[in-house]
XYZ file of C-alpha atoms in Angstrom:
132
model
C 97.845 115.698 73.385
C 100.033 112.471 72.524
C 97.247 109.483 72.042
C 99.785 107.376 74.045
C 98.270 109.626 76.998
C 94.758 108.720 75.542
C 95.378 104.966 75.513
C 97.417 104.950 79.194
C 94.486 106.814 80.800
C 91.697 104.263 79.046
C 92.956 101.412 81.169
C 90.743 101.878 83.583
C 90.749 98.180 85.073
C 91.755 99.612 89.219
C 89.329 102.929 88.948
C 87.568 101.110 91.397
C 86.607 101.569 95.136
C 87.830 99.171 97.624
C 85.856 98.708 100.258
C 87.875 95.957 102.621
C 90.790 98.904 102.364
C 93.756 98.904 104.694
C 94.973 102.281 103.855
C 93.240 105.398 102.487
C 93.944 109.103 101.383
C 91.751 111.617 99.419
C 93.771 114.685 97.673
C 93.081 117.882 95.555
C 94.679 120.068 93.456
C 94.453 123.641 94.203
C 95.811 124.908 90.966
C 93.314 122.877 88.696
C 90.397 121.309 91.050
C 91.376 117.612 89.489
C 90.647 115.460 93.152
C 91.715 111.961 93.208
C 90.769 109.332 95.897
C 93.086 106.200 96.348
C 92.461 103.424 98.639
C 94.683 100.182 99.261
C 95.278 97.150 100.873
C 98.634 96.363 102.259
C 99.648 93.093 103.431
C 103.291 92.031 104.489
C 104.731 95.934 103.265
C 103.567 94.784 100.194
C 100.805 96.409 97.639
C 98.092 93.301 97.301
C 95.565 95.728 95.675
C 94.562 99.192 94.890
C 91.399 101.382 93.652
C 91.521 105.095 92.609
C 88.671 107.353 91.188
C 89.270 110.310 90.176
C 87.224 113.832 88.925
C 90.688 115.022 86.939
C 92.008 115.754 83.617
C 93.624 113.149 81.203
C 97.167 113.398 82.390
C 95.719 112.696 85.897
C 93.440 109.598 84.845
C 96.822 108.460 82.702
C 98.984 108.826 85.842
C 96.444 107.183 88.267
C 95.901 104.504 85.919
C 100.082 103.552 85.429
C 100.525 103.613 89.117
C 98.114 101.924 90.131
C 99.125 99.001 87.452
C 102.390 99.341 88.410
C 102.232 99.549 92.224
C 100.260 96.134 92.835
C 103.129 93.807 94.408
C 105.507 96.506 95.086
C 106.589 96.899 98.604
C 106.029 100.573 100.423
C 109.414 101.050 99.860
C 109.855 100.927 96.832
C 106.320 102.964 95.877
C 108.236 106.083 98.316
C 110.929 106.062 96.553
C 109.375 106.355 92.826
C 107.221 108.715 94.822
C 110.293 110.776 96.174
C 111.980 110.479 92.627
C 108.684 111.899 90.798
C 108.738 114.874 92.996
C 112.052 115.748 91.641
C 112.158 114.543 87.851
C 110.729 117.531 86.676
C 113.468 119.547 88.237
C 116.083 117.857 86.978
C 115.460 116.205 83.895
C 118.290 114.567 83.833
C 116.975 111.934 85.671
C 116.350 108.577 84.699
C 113.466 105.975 85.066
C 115.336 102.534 86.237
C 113.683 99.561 83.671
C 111.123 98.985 86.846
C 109.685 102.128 86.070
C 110.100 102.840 82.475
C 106.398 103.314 81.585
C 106.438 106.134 83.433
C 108.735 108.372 80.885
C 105.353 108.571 78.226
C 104.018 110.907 80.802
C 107.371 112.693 82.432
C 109.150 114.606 79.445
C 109.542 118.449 79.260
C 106.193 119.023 76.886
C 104.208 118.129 80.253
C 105.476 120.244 82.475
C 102.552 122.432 82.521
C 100.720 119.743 83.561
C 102.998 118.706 86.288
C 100.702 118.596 89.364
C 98.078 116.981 87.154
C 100.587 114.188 86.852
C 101.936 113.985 90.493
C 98.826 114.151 91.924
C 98.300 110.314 92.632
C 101.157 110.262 93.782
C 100.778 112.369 96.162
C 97.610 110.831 97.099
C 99.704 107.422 97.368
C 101.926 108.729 99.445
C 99.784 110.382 101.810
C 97.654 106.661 102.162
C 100.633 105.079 102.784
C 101.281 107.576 105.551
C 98.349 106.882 107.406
């Protein structure tokens, strides 16, 4: 395991609960058990704040924890289509992170693909929030 990983995952500064949340999901992976709660607020289509917590693995915690730094000020938009473009990096490697997104390539690169739904969990569990 790359300590890049290690340090990603140790910024734990939104594994927090919100409680004044505008938007919700809780998620599980079936292959591994890792389940990951995210809750947000949204104001104007816009990310103002988020909180995850998480009973997972490292690549999970790592994941949560860039997304979740990355995704405040973003609009929906933008968060579904990093979300859309996740769900298809691993299948075509080719793929490239725009600058916006850069950060992300420490955690999507071939030596991780075994730990691919540990990664796209929160996501996932973004998505689905956003959804409801």
């Amino acid at each position: 395991m790359e300590i890049e990983i290690l340090k990603i995952a140790a910024n734990t500064k939104n594994n927090k609960e919100i409680k004044n949340f505008t938007h919700r999901s809780k998620n599980k992976n079936p292959l591994c058990g890792d389940e990951m709660e995210i809750s947000l607020i949204v104001k104007d289509h816009k990310i103002s704040d988020i909180g995850y917590q998480s009973k997972s693995c490292i690549y999970c915690q790592a994941s949560a924890s860039l997304l979740s730094k990355l995704s405040i000020n973003k609009s929906i938009e933008k968060i579904n289509e990093i979300s859309t473009f996740v769900g298809k990096y691993f299948q075509n490697t080719n793929l490239k992170f725009t600058k916006e997104w850069k950060q992300f390539e420490k955690l999507f690169n071939k030596k991780n693909i075994s730990r691919k739904e540990c990664i796209l969990l929160p996501f996932k569990t973004l998505a689905k929030a956003l959804k409801s």
